[in-house]
XYZ file of C-alpha atoms in Angstrom:
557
model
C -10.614 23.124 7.736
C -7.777 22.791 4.940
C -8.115 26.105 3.667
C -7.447 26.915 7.105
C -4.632 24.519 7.367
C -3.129 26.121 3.920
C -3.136 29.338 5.246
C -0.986 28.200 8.604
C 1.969 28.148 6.412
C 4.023 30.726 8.168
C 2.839 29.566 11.324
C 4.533 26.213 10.370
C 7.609 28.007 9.063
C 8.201 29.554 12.150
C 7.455 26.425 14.327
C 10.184 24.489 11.489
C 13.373 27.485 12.365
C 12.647 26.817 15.902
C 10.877 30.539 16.329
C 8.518 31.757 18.566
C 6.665 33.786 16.225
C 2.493 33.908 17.046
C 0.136 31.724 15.263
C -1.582 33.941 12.951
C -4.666 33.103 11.643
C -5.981 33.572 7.973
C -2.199 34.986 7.105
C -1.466 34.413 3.522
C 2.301 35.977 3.592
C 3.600 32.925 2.418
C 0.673 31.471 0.493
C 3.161 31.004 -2.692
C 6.271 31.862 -1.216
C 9.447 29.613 -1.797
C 11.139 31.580 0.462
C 10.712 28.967 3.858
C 12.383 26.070 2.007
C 9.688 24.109 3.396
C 8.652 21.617 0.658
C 4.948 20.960 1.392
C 3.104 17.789 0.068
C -0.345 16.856 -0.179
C -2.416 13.159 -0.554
C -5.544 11.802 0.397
C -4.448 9.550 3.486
C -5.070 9.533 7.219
C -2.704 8.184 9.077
C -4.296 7.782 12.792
C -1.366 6.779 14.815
C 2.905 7.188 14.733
C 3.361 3.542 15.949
C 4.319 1.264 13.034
C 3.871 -1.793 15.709
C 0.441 -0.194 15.782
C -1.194 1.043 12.763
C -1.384 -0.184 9.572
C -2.282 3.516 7.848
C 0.802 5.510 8.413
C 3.242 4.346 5.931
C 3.458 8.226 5.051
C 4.913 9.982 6.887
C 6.976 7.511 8.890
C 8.414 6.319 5.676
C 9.905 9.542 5.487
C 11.761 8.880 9.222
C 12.230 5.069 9.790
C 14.246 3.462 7.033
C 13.790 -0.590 5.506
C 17.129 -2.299 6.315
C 17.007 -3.140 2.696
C 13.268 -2.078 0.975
C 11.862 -2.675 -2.730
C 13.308 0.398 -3.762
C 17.045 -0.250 -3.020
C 16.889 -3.928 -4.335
C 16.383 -2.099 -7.800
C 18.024 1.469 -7.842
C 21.421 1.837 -6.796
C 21.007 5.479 -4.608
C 18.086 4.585 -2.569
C 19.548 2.115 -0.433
C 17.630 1.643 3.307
C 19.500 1.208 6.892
C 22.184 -1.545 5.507
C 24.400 -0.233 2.269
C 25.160 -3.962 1.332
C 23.879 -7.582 1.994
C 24.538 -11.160 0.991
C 24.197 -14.202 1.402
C 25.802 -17.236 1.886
C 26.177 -20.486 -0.576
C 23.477 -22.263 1.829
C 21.039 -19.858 1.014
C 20.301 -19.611 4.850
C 23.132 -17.154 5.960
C 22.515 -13.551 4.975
C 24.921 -10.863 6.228
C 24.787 -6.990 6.005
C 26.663 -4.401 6.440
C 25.079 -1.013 7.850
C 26.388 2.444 7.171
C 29.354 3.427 9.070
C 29.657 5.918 11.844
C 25.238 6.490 11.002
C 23.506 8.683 14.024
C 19.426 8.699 14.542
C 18.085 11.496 14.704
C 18.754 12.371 18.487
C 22.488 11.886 17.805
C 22.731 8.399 19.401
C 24.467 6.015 17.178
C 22.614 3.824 14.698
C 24.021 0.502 14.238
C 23.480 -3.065 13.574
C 22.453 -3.675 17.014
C 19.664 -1.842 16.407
C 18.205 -3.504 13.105
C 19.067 -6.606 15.174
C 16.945 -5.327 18.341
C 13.826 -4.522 16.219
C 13.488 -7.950 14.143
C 13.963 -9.498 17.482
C 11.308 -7.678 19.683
C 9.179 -8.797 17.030
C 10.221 -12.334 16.772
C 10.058 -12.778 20.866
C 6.595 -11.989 21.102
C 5.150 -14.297 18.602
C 2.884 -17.083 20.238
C 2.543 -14.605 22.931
C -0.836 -12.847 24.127
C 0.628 -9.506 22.677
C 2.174 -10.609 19.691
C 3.123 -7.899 17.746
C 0.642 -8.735 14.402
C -1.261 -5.855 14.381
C 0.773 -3.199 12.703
C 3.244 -2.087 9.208
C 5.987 -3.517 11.871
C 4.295 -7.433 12.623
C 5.495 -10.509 12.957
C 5.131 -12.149 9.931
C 7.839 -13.975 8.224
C 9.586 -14.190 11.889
C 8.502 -18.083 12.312
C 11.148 -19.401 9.552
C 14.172 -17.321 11.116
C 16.856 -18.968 13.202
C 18.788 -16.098 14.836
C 19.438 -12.507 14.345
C 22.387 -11.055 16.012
C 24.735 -8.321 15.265
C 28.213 -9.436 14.869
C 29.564 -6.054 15.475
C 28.030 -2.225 14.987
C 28.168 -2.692 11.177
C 27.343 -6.065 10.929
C 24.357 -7.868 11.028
C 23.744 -11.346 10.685
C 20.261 -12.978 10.192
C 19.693 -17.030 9.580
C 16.810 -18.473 8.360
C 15.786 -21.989 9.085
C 15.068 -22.736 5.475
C 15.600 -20.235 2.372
C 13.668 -17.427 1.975
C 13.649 -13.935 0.308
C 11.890 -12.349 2.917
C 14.727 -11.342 4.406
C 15.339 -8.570 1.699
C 11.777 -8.077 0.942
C 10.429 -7.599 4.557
C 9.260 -4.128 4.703
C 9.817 -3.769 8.545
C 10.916 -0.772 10.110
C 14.186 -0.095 12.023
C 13.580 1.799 15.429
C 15.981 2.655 17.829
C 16.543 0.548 20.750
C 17.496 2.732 22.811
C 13.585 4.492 22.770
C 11.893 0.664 22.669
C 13.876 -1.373 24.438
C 11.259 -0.447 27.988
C 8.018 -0.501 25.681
C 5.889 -3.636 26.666
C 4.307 -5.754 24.013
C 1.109 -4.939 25.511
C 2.031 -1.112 25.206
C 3.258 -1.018 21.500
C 0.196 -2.756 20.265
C -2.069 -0.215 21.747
C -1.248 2.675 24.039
C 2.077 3.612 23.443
C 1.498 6.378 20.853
C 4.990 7.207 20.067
C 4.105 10.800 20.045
C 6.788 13.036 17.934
C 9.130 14.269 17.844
C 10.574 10.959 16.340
C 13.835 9.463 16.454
C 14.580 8.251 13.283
C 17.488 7.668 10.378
C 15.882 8.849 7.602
C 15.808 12.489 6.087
C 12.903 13.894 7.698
C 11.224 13.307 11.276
C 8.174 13.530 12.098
C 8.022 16.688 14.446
C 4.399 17.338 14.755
C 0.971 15.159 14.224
C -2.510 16.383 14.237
C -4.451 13.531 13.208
C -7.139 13.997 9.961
C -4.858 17.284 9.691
C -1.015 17.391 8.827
C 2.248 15.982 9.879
C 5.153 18.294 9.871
C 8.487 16.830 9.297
C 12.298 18.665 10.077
C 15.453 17.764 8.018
C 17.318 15.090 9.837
C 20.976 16.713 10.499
C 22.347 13.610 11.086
C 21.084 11.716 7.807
C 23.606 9.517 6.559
C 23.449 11.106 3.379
C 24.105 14.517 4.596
C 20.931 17.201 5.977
C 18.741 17.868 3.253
C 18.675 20.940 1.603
C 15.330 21.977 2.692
C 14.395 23.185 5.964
C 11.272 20.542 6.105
C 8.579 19.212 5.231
C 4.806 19.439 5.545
C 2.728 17.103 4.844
C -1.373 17.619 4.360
C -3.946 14.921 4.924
C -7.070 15.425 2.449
C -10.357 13.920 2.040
C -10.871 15.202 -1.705
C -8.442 15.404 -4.601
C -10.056 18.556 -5.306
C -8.129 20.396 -2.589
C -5.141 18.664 -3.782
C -5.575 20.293 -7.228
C -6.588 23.610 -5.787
C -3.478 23.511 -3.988
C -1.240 23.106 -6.649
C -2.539 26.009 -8.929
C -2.756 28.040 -5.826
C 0.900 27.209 -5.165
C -0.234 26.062 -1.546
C 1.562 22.801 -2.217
C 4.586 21.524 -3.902
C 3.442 18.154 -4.922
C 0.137 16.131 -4.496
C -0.775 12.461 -6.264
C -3.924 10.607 -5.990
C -5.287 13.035 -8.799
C -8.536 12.200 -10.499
C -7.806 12.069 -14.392
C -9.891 15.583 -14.867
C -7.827 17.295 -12.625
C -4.573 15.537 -13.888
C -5.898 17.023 -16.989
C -6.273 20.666 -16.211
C -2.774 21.053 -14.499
C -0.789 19.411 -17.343
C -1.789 22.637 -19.257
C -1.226 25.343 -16.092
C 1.821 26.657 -15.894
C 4.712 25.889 -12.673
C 3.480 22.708 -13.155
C 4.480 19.274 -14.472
C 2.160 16.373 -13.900
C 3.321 12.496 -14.314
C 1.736 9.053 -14.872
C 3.255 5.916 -12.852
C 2.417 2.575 -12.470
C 2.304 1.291 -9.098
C 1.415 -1.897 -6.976
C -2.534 -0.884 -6.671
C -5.059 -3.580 -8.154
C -8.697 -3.079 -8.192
C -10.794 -5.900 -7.815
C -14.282 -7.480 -7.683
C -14.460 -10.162 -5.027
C -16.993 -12.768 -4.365
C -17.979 -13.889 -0.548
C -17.112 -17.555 -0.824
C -18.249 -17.693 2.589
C -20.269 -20.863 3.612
C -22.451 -20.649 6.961
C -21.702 -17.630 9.244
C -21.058 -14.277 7.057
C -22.171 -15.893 3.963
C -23.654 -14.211 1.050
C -27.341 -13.776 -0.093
C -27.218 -17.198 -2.044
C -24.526 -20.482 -2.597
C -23.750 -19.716 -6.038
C -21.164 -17.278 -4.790
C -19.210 -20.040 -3.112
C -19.257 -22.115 -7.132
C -16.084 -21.320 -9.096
C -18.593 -21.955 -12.472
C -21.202 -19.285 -11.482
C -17.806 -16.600 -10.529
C -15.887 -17.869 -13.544
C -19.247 -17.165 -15.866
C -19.701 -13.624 -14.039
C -15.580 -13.212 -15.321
C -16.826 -13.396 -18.633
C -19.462 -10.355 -18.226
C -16.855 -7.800 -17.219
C -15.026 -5.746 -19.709
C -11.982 -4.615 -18.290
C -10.310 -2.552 -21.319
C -13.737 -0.755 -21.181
C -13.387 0.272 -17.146
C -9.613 1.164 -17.991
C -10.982 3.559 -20.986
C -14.334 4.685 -19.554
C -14.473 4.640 -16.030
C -10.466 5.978 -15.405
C -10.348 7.755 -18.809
C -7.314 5.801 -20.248
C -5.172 5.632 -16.584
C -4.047 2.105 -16.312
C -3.995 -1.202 -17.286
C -6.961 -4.014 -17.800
C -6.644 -6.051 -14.969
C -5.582 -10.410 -15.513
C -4.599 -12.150 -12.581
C -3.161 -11.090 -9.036
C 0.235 -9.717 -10.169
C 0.375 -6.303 -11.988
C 2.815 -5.027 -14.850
C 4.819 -3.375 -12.513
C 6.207 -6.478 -11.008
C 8.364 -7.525 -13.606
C 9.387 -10.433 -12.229
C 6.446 -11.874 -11.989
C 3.818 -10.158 -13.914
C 1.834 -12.725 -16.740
C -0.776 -11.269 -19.221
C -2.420 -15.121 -18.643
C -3.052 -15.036 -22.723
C -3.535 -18.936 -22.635
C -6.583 -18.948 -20.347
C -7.521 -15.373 -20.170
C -11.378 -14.616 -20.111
C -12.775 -12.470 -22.867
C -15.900 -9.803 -22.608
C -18.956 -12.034 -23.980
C -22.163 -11.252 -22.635
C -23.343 -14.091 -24.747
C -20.810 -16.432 -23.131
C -21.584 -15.310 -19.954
C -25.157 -16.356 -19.738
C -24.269 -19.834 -21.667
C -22.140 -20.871 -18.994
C -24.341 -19.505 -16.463
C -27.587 -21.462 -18.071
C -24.547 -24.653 -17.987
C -23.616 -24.058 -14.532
C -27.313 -24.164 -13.549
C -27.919 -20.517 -13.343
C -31.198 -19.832 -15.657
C -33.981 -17.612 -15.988
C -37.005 -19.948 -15.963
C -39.372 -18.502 -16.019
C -38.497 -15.896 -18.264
C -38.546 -12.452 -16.062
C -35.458 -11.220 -17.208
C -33.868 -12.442 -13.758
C -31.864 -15.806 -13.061
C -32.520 -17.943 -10.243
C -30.150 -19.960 -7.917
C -30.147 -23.674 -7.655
C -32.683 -23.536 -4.542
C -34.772 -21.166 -6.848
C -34.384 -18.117 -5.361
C -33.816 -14.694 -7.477
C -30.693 -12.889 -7.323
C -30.278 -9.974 -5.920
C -27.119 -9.324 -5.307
C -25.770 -6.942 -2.782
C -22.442 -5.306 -4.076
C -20.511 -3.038 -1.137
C -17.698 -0.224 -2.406
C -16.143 3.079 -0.728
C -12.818 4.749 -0.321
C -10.378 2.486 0.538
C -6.970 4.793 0.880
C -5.555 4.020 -2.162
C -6.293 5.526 -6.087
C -9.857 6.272 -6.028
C -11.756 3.794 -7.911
C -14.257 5.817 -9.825
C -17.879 5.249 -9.440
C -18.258 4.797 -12.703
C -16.263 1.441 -12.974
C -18.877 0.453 -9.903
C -21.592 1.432 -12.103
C -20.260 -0.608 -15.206
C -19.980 -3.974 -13.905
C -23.535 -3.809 -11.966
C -24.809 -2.724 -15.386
C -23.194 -5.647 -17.052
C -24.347 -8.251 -14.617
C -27.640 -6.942 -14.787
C -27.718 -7.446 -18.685
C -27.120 -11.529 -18.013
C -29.337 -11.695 -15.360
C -28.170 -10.963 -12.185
C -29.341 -7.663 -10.453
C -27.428 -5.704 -8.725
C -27.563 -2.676 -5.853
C -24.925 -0.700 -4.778
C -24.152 0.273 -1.176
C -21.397 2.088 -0.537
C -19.582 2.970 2.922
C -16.619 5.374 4.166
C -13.350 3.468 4.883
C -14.120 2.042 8.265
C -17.438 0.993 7.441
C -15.905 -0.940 4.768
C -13.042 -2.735 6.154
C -15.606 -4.055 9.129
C -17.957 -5.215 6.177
C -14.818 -7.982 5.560
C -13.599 -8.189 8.043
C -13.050 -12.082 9.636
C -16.636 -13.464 10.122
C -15.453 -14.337 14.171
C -15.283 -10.266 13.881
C -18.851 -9.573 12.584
C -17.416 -9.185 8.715
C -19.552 -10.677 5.730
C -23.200 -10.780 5.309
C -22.545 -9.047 1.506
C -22.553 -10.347 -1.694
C -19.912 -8.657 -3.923
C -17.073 -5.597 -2.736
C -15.358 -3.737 -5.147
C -12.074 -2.559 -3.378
C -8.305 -2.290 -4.061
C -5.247 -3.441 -2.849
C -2.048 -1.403 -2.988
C 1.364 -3.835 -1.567
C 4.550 -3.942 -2.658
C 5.770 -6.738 -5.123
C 7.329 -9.375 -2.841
C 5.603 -12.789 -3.056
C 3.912 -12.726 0.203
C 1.852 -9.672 -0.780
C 1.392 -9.985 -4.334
C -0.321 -13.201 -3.461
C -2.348 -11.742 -0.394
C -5.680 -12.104 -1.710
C -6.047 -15.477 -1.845
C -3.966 -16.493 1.360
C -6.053 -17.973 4.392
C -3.592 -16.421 6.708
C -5.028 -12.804 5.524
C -8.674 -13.262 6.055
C -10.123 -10.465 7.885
C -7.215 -8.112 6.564
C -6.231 -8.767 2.720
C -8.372 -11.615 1.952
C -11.381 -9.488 1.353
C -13.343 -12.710 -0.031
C -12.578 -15.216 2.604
C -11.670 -17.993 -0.091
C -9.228 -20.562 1.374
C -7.229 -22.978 -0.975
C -4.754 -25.655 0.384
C -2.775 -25.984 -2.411
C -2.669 -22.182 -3.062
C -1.506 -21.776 0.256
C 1.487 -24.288 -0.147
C 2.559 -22.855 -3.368
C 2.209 -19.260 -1.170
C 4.190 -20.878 1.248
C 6.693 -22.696 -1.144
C 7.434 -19.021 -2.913
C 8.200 -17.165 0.350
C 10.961 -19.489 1.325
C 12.146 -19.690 -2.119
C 15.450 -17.464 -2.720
C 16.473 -18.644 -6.610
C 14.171 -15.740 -8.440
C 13.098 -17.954 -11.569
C 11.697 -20.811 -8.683
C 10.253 -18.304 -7.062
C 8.470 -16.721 -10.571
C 7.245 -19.708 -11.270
C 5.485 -21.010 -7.915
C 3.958 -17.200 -8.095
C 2.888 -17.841 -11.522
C 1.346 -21.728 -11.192
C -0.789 -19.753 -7.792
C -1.853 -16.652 -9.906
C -3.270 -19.670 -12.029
C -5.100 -21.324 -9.522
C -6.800 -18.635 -8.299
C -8.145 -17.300 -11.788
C -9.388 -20.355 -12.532
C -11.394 -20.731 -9.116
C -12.653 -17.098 -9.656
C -12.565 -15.821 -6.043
C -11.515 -12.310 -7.664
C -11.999 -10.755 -11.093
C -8.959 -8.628 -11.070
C -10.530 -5.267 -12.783
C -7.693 -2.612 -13.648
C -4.182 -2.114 -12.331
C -4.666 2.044 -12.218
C -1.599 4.603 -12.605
C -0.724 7.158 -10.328
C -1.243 10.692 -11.418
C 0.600 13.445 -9.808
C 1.954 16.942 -10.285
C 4.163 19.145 -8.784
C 5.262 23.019 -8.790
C 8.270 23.448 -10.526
C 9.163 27.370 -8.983
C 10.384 26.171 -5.744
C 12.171 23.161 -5.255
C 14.264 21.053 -7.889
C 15.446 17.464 -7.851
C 12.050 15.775 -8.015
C 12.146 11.428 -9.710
C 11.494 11.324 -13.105
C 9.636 7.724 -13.794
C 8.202 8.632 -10.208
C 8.279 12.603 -8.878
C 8.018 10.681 -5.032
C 8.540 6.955 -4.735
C 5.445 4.998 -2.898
C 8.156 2.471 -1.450
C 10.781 5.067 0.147
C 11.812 8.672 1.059
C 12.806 9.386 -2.355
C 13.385 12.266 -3.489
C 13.130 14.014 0.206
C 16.828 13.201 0.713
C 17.584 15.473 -2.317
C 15.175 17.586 -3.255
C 16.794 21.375 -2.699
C 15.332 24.988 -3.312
C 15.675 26.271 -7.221
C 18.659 27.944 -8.081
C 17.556 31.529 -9.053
């Protein structure tokens, strides 16, 4: 099906200039053209819907339409501002105002303006408490309950108030829609059946034109982008299930740019020529999570709800070795919740950091009550039952976690006692596996997965919130006290306050063991460089904007 897909490249062309050229199948006239301008991208996603009150697995490609008002990527770089060009706020740390781009157009030539930003924070903020509350999507409700009022003050002005202070007002990732296509949409309808079927109406660069789902997206230049029309004539983006294809479609010159690389592959194209490759750290944390579940959806045995018998298990995992073995050098050993690239907030935890000791590990298993008694090589619970421990893994969307990082820690656990088999499931499979136990989720022992946010507070402290059972919370642990400081660093706006309540819950949570954190991967990518210049340089395409598709423009030649 995608070397099908590849080879509908002139079909696509033609369908991008508006002609009414044939589809022709198996054509390969512009296989490696750079003639079409069409800057073609590749990944391993699969988006299923174009409704961001809808679905939370389409970040690309509406990214590359809707814009943040402000985003994580224009708090920290100057040129990649969102929907609002400035923002402040007031001395009572309640009063933020911003100021949207003059004279800005969607995409259907209708004018974009504060009214707008205004409309979509408050279609979400009228529904909650309401049977169709709009919580089930990228664009939910969360953060809503501590506003006051949003209104705009005039077409470039917006004004939002919160009832006590709070960052999330620049570090909400909603997305601006146009009013003037949701205003008749029903709650009901935009959580469910209103697909929002392309073409879009956006403000950023490119619009989603076309969707065929577990296929492609195609995107055309927004003429009305703020920052003028790019330079290409569009976009296409592919939706893969392997990284091979990816790779294959880079050497074949198929495709401009593709990330989620495996390290091999990385390998090969850094030495094949059009092509540069890159290395990036991102938001992505892999982790081992216990089910702390007690009664319905608990685990095989209780020692998986005792912080002693998780914090001994902590002890058995070698995380420089998964980093070096299992993704060949391509990240960082995972600590605690927050990785290096949130600066902010990021802690290498050297006062109470763990350290690989299988010797360790058993002692404070044998102290916690966890021994092998009757010496089979095999501990046994406090109600005297074996372990056998079920451990669940699968795709999961993000960097691939490699098999062989699955592979290590069942290996290691089974060296102190504590056997382990692997089951693994395809993406859907999984997320109903943890799903919230009212939802038929638990039942398993251990899950190796990954979680891939952005680096506000609310989601770098996701895992351990109560609030994201069933979604985030993958092992169903609940803390009061975690979930005040969560709550206490959300409505915090002083950034050293803030730091610290994340760093005193990052604590907590390594201590009760709910989570080894294993590795905080890099992204590898590549691109072509014989078609289309003005590509990032710390990252070739940003994972938090539209960057570089604003400015990315066919090689001079």
């Amino acid at each position: 099906m995608n070397k099908w897909l590849l080879s509908r490249r002139a079909v696509m062309k033609a369908m991008l200039v508006g002609s009414t050229a044939p589809w022709i199948m198996h054509s390969s006239a512009f296989a490696s053209s750079c003639d079409d301008h069409i800057v073609r991208l590749g990944g391993i996603i699969s988006p299923e819907a174009m409704n961001p009150f809808a679905t939370w697995h389409a970040f690309w490609p509406l990214v590359f339409t809707y814009d943040f008002l402000v985003g994580p990527d224009a708090k920290r770089l100057s040129d990649r501002k969102g929907f609002a060009k400035a923002w402040s706020v007031a001395d009572d740390k309640l009063t933020w105002t911003f100021k949207v781009w003059p004279g800005m157009k969607w995409s259907d030539g209708q004018p974009a303006t504060a009214r707008d930003a205004a409309f979509t924070y408050n279609y979400l903020r009228d529904s909650i408490g309401k049977p169709d509350e709009l919580n089930g999507g990228w664009n939910n409700t969360s953060g809503l309950e501590n506003v006051e009022s949003i209104k705009a003050l005039d077409d470039e002005t917006l004004q939002i108030i919160t009832k006590k202070p709070t960052r999330w007002v620049i570090d909400n990732q909603i997305m601006i829609v146009p009013e003037h296509i949701w205003k008749d949409i029903s709650y009901a309808d935009a959580r469910s059946t209103f697909h929002n079927d392309p073409p879009l109406v956006g403000t950023g660069p490119m619009i989603v034109s076309e969707f065929q789902q577990a296929q492609f997206v195609i995107l055309t230049a927004n003429k009305y982008f703020r920052g003028g029309a790019p330079a290409t004539a569009g976009m296409i983006l592919y939706f893969f299930k392997s990284a091979d294809l990816i790779a294959q479609g880079l050497k074949s010159g198929d495709i401009d740019y593709g990330f989620f690389l495996t390290p091999a592959q990385w390998a090969e194209l850094s030495t094949t020529p059009h092509i540069v490759v890159n290395e990036s750290r991102i938001e992505q944390r892999d982790y081992l999570a216990f089910n702390t579940l007690s009664g319905k959806g608990a685990g095989s045995t209780k020692a998986l709800q005792d912080p002693a018998f998780r914090d001994a298990i902590g002890y058995a995992i070698d995380e420089k070795v998964i980093v070096e073995r299992a993704r060949r050098g391509h990240g960082d050993p995972g600590v605690g919740l927050v990785m290096p690239v949130a600066t902010d907030y990021y802690s290498d935890l050297s006062d109470i950091r763990r350290h690989f000791d299988l010797a360790e590990a058993a002692r404070r298993l044998d102290a916690a009550g966890y021994r092998d008694s009757n010496g089979d090589g095999v501990r046994e619970d406090k109600e005297g039952k074996d372990f056998q421990l079920e451990l669940i893994c699968g795709t999961s969307g993000n960097v691939e976690i490699p098999i062989a990082a699955v592979q290590l820690v069942a290996g290691w656990l089974g060296q102190i006692g504590i056997p382990v088999s692997v089951v693994q499931f395809d993406a859907g499979a999984l997320r109903a596996r943890y799903a919230a136990p009212e939802n038929g989720g638990g039942g398993w022992d251990l899950l190796i997965d990954s979680n891939w946010l952005s680096t506000r507070t609310g989601d770098l402290l996701s895992l351990g919130n109560s609030k994201a059972i069933g979604s985030y919370n993958t092992s169903f642990w609940t803390s009061e006290k975690f979930d005040a400081l969560v709550s206490e660093a959300e409505v915090s706006v002083d950034l050293k306050e803030s730091s610290q309540l994340v760093d005193q819950a990052v604590r907590l949570i390594y201590a009760e063991a709910p989570y080894i954190v294993l590795c905080y991967p890099t992204l590898l990518e590549a691109r072509r460089n014989d078609c289309f210049d003005g590509w990032g340089t710390q990252d070739m395409v940003s994972m938090q904007s539209y960057f570089p598709l604003d400015r990315v423009k066919p090689t001079s030649k």
